[in-house]
XYZ file of C-alpha atoms in Angstrom:
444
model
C -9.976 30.063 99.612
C -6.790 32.249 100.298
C -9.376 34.902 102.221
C -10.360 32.399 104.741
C -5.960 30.558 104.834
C -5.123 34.011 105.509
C -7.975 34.541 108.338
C -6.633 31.990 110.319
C -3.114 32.767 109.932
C -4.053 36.569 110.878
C -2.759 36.402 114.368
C 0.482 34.700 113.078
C 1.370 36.733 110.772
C 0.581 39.785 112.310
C 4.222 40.214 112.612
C 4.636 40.017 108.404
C 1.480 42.487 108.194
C 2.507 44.842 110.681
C 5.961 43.693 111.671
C 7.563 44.030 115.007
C 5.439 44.642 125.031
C 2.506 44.478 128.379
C 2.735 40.720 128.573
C 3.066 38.681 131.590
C 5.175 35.910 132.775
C 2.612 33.175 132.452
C 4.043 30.697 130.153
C 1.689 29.113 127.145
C 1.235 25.248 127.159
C 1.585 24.195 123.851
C 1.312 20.667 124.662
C -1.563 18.784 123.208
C -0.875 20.898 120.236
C 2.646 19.405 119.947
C 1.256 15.958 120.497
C -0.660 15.782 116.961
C 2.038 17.170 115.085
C 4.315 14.218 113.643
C 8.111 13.613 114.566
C 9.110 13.979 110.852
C 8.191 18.031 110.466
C 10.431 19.511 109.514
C 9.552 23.420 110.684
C 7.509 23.453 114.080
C 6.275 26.705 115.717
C 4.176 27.362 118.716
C 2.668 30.769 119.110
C 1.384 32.697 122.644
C -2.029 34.065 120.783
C -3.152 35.958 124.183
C 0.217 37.430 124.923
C -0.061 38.938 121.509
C -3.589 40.214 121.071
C -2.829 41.709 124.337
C 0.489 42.774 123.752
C -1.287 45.057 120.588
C -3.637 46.285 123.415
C -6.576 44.084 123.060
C -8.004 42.671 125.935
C -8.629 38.763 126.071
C -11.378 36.942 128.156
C -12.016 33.563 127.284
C -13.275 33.653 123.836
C -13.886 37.635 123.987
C -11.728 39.765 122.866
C -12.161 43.620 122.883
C -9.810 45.276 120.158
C -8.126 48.097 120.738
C -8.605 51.843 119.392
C -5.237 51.354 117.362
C -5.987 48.015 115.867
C -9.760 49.342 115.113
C -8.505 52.181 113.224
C -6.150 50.243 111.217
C -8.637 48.281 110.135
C -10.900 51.071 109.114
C -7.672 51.846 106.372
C -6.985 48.453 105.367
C -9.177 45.990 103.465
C -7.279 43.590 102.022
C -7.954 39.887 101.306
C -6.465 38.442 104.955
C -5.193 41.364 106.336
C -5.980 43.018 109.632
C -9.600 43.958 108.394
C -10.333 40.182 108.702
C -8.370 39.561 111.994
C -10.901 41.805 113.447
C -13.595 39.884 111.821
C -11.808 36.853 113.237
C -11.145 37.959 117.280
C -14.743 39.468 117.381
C -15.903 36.314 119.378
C -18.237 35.430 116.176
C -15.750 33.117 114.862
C -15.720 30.497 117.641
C -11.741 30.421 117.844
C -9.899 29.957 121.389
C -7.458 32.695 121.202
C -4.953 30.448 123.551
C -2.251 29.236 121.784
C -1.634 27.680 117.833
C 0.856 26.087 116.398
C 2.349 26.380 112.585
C 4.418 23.352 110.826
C 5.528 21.832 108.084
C 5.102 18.254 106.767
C 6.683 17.003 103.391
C 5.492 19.881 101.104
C 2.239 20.992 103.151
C 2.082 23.806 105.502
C -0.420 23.366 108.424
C -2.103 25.804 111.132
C -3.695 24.494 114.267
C -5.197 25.474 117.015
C -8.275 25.668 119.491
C -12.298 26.447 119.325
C -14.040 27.849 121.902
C -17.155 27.235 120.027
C -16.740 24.327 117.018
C -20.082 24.899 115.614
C -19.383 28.459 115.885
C -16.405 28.365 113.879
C -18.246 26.318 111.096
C -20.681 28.343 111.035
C -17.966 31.435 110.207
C -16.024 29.357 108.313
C -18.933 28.412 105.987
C -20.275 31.434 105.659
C -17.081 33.266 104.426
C -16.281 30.447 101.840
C -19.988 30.072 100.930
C -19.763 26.687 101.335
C -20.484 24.225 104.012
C -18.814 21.416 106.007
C -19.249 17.419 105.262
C -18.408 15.093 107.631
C -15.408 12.016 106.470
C -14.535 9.493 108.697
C -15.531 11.400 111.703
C -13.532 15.040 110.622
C -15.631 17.542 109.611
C -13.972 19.171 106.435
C -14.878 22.506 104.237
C -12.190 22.937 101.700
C -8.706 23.173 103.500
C -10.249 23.754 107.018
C -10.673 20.535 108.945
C -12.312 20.149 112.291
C -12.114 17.638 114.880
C -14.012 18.051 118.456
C -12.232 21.586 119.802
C -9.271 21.624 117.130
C -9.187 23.182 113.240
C -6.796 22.512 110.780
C -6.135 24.759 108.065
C -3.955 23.182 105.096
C -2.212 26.296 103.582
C -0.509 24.805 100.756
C -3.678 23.540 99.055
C -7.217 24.144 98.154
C -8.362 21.097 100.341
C -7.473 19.466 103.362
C -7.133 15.345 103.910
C -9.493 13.775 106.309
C -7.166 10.679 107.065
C -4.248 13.302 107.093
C -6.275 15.258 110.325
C -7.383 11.111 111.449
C -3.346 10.337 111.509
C -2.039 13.454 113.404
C -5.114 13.144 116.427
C -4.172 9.214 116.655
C 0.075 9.567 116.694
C 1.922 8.069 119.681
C 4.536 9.882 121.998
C 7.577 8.503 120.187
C 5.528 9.815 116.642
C 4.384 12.863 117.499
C 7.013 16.092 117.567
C 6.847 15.099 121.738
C 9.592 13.083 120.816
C 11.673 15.491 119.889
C 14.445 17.010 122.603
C 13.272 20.204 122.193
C 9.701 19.714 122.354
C 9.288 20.433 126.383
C 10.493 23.972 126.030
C 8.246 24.698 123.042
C 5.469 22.979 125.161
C 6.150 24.893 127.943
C 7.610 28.663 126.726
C 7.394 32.381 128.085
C 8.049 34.340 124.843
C 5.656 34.853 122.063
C 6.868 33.060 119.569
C 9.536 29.587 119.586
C 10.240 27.443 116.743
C 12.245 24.830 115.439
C 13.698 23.740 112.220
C 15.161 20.840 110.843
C 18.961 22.514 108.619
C 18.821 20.134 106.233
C 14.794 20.337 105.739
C 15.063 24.545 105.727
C 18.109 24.325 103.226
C 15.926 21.839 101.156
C 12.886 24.356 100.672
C 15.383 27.444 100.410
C 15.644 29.186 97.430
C 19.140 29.347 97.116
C 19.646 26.476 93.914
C 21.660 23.815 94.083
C 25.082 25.348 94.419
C 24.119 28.045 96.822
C 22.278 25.123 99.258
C 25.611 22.966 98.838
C 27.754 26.241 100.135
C 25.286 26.727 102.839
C 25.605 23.432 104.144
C 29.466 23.679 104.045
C 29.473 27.043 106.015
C 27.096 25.612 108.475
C 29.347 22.708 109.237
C 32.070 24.339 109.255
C 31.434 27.173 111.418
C 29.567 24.815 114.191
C 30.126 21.168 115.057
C 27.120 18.699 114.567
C 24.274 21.762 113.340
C 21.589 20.149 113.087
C 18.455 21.990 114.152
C 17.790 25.921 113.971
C 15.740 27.256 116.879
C 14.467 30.574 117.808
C 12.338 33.050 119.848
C 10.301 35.938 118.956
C 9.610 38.097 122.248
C 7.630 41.809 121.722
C 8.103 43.995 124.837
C 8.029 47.625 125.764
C 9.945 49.706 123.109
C 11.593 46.716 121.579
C 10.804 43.221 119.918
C 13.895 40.538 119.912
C 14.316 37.143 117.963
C 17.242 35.076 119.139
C 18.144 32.214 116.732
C 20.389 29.254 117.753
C 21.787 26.111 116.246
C 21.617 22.629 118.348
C 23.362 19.731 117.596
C 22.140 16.141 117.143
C 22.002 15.854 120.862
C 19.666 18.951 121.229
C 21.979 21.033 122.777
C 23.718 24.224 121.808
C 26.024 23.156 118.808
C 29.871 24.233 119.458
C 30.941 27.487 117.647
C 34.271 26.001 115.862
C 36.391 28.952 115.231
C 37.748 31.485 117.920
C 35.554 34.576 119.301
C 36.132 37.731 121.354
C 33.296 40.691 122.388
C 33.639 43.308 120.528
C 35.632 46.297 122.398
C 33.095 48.898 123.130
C 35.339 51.923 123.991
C 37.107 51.814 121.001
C 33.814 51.475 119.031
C 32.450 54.733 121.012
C 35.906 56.386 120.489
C 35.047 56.720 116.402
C 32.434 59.642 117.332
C 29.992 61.698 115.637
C 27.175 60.748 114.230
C 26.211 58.358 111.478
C 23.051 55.958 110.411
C 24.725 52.323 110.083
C 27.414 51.165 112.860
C 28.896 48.261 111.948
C 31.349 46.331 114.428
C 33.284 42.774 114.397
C 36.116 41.728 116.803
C 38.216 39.800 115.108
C 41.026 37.809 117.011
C 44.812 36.642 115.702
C 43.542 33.199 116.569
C 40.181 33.620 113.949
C 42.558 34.642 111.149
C 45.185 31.697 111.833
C 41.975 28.940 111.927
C 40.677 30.712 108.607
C 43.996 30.492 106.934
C 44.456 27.292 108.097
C 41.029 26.470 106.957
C 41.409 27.556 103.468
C 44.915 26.222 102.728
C 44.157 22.523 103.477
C 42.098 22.971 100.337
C 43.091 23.811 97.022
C 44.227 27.291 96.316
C 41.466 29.358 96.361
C 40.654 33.393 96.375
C 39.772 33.649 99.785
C 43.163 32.443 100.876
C 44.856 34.994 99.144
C 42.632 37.662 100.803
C 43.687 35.895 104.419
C 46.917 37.383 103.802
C 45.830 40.716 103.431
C 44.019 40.778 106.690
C 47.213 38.738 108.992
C 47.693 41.700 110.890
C 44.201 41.639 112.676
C 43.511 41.084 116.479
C 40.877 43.002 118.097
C 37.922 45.115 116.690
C 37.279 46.119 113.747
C 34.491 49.221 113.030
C 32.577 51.520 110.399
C 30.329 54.649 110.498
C 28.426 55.042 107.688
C 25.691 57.990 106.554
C 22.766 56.234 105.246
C 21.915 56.700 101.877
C 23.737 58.935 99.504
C 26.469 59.557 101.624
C 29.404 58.583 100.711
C 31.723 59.120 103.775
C 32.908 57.003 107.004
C 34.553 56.628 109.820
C 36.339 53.670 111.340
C 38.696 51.933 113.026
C 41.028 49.069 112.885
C 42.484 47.093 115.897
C 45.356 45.360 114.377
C 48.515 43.571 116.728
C 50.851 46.032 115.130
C 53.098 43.522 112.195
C 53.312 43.812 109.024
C 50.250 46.562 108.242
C 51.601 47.651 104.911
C 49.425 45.284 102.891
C 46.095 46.290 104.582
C 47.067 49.991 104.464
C 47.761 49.474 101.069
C 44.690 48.087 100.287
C 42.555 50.620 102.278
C 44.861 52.929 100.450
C 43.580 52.053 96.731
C 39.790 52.134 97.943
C 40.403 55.844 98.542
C 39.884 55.760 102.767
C 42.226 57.725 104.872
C 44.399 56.025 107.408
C 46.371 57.593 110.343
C 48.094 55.121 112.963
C 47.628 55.003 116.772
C 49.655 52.620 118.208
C 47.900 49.608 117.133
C 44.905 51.114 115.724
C 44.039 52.217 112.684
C 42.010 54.914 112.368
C 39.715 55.300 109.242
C 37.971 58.255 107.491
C 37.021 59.054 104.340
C 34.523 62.230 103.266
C 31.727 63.398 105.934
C 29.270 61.409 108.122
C 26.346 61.902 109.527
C 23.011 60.970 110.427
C 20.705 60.359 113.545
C 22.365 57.622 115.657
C 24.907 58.883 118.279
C 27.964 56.445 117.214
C 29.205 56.440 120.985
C 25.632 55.610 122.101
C 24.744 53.375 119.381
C 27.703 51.579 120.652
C 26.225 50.191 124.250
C 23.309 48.395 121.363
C 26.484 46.120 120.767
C 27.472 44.951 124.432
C 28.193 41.405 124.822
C 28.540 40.561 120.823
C 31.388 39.136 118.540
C 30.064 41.731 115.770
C 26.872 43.365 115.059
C 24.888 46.015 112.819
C 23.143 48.861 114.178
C 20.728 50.717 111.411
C 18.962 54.150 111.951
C 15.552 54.251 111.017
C 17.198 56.490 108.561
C 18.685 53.575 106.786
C 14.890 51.938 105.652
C 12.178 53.937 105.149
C 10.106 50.850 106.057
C 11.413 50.934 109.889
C 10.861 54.828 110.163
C 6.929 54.391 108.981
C 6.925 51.888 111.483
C 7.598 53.955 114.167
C 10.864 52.325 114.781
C 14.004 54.133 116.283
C 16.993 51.711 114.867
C 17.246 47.725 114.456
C 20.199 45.863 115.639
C 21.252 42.694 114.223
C 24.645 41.026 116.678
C 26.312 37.896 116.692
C 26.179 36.761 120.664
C 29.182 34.086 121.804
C 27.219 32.197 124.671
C 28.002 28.507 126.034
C 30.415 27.649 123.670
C 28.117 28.763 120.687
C 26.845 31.077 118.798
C 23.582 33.210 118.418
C 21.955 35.635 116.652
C 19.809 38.582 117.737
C 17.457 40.908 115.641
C 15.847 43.916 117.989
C 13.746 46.266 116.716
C 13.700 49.413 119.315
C 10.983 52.055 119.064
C 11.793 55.710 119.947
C 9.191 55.425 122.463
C 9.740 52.763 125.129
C 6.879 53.643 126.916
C 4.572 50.797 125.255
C 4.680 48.043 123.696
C 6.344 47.880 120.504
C 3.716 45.992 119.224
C 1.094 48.709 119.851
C 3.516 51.031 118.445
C 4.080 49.487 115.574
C 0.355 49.291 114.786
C -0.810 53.009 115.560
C 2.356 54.493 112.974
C 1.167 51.991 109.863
């Protein structure tokens, strides 16, 4: 059952079985999909099949595709259960599937796939053969264990072994205001130029989180507190020549970009480059007077607590704050501190005890502590960080799993934009060349 889940899924996930390109502008209308997925999902994701198959160098003609030399190969070294040797199996044109568009989502506790057929009896006739089963028709669905057909559509439940008829009967039947179409950000997930957009309910991704009871309750907390009226998480995943990006966002109930609460500033990029050398994690944060006051403030209209005794350590912030790092094994850094030049003895003193060097310019502190090094230039790595409160910038040095992947660095920043804030995840091959995708295939 789980061979022919993870068949389906194979184009989806291609991103967890290869990870993070030659794409177009056309944009992917996820409509009609949209339309038969209900209003009370709580994850909804529309993916840009074509863009993607192509994007990994396959070409896509209707229901042809042609694979490419790198994707043949890997599945030549991989056979398992799912995996890319099946995906091949799957795009081959035998299967019957419309390599268009699908969408992913989430219902109570079941987890559906959808999408098109190019050739329904086709795809039956795959589908049956690879379960060794066959399909029966109920109340005008044609179902063979968790795959569901209906006229050009399949459904694929993927939390269980079976699949409801009436279930696939109420999604093809639900109105405008019952369908996700209802939702305010349903036209630009209808209607989208990246790979990947999605959607998620907070309350319904905190509820299926494994974080227990106590760590969803401080979740919740930090969400509210850091952005006014979160209600829905939204993102992108985009895969382009030498680098694949997710954005994430929060909206509020009024699907628009939820207000970031506390005070930002961009980090300060020459006096991020001015630390030097070389190193395999830059790490960066610009942290304004104002942040600190709304923190303290923050944490002393509640009883006393730990973190607002650590407030006062850090009262003499304003401005950005920076570490070099060697990746694993090395001890050392480098660093510095922008600070607004009162009262620095208690976060000297502290920096002090932890064994780090500090020398004072003007209102920077500069940190060091053993020897750095490692492949990213730290002035360079720096630019990766443009426009962003704070951000992380990793060497392929720092995971193994990124170097094998044919990946250069991966940079994780915190973006102030329209009163809120976003995140960002790139992954940025050495060679920018071709698509990242592609890349990513022919070094696995």
């Amino acid at each position: 059952m789980k061979r022919i889940t993870n068949s389906l899924l194979a184009i989806a996930t291609l991103l967890v079985i290869l990870l993070p390109s030659c794409s177009g502008k056309e944009s992917a209308n996820a409509g009609d999909l949209l339309a038969t997925v209900p209003s009370d999902a709580s994850v909804v994701s529309v993916m840009n099949v074509k863009a993607i198959l192509e994007k990994a160098g396959c070409k896509v003609s209707d229901d042809k595709i042609e694979l490419s030399p790198e994707l043949k190969a890997l599945a030549e070294k991989q056979n398992n259960p799912g995996g890319v040797k099946e995906l091949t199996s799957l795009c081959n044109g035998a299967s019957g599937v419309d390599p268009t568009v699908m969408a992913a989502y989430k219902e109570g506790y079941d987890y559906y796939v959808t999408g098109y057929l190019a050739d329904p009896d086709k795809f039956k006739a795959y589908i049956a053969e690879k379960k060794g089963g066959s399909f029966s028709t109920e109340n005008g669905i044609d179902i063979c264990g968790n795959v569901a057909v209906s006229n050009s559509r399949f459904w694929v439940n993927l939390q269980k072994g079976s699949i409801q008829s009436d279930e696939i009967s109420r999604f093809t039947s639900l109105s405008k205001s019952q369908s996700f179409l209802d939702n305010g950000y349903a036209q630009k997930m209808s209607e989208f130029s990246t790979d990947i957009e999605g959607w998620g309910d907070i309350n319904g991704l905190l509820n299926t989180a494994d974080l227990g009871f106590q760590g969803k309750a401080w979740t919740q907390i930090a969400v509210q507190t850091l952005y006014e009226d979160p209600s829905a998480l939204v993102f992108s995943v985009d895969f382009k020549k030498g680098a694949a990006e997710v954005n994430i966002g929060i909206l509020n109930s009024k699907d628009k970009e939820a207000k970031f609460q506390l005070a930002t500033e961009k980090i300060d990029l020459n006096a991020v480059a001015s630390i030097g050398g070389k190193a395999d994690i830059l790490a960066a944060i610009a942290i304004p007077e104002k942040l600190i006051s709304q923190l303290t403030k923050e944490a002393s209209s509640k009883r006393p607590s730990m973190m607002g005794e650590y407030l006062k350590l850090f009262q003499s912030l304003d401005g950005t704050t920076a570490l070099a790092i060697g990746a694993e094994g090395s001890r050392g850094l480098r660093g510095i501190v922008t600070t607004n030049g009162k009262d620095l003895s208690p976060l000297t003193s502290i920096l002090g005890s932890m064994g780090i060097n500090v020398s004072k310019e003007g209102n920077v502190l500069r940190l060091s502590e053993g020897e750095v090094s490692g492949a990213l230039e730290v002035s360079a790595a720096s630019n990766d960080l443009k426009g962003a409160m704070g951000g992380v910038v990793l060497s392929s040095a720092a995971t193994n799993r990124f170097k094998k992947s044919g990946l250069d660095r991966v940079v994780v920043t915190l973006i102030p934009e329209s009163g809120s804030l976003r995140f960002r995840i790139a992954g940025i091959a050495a060679d920018d060349s071709e698509n990242i995708l592609k890349t990513i295939i022919k070094n696995q």
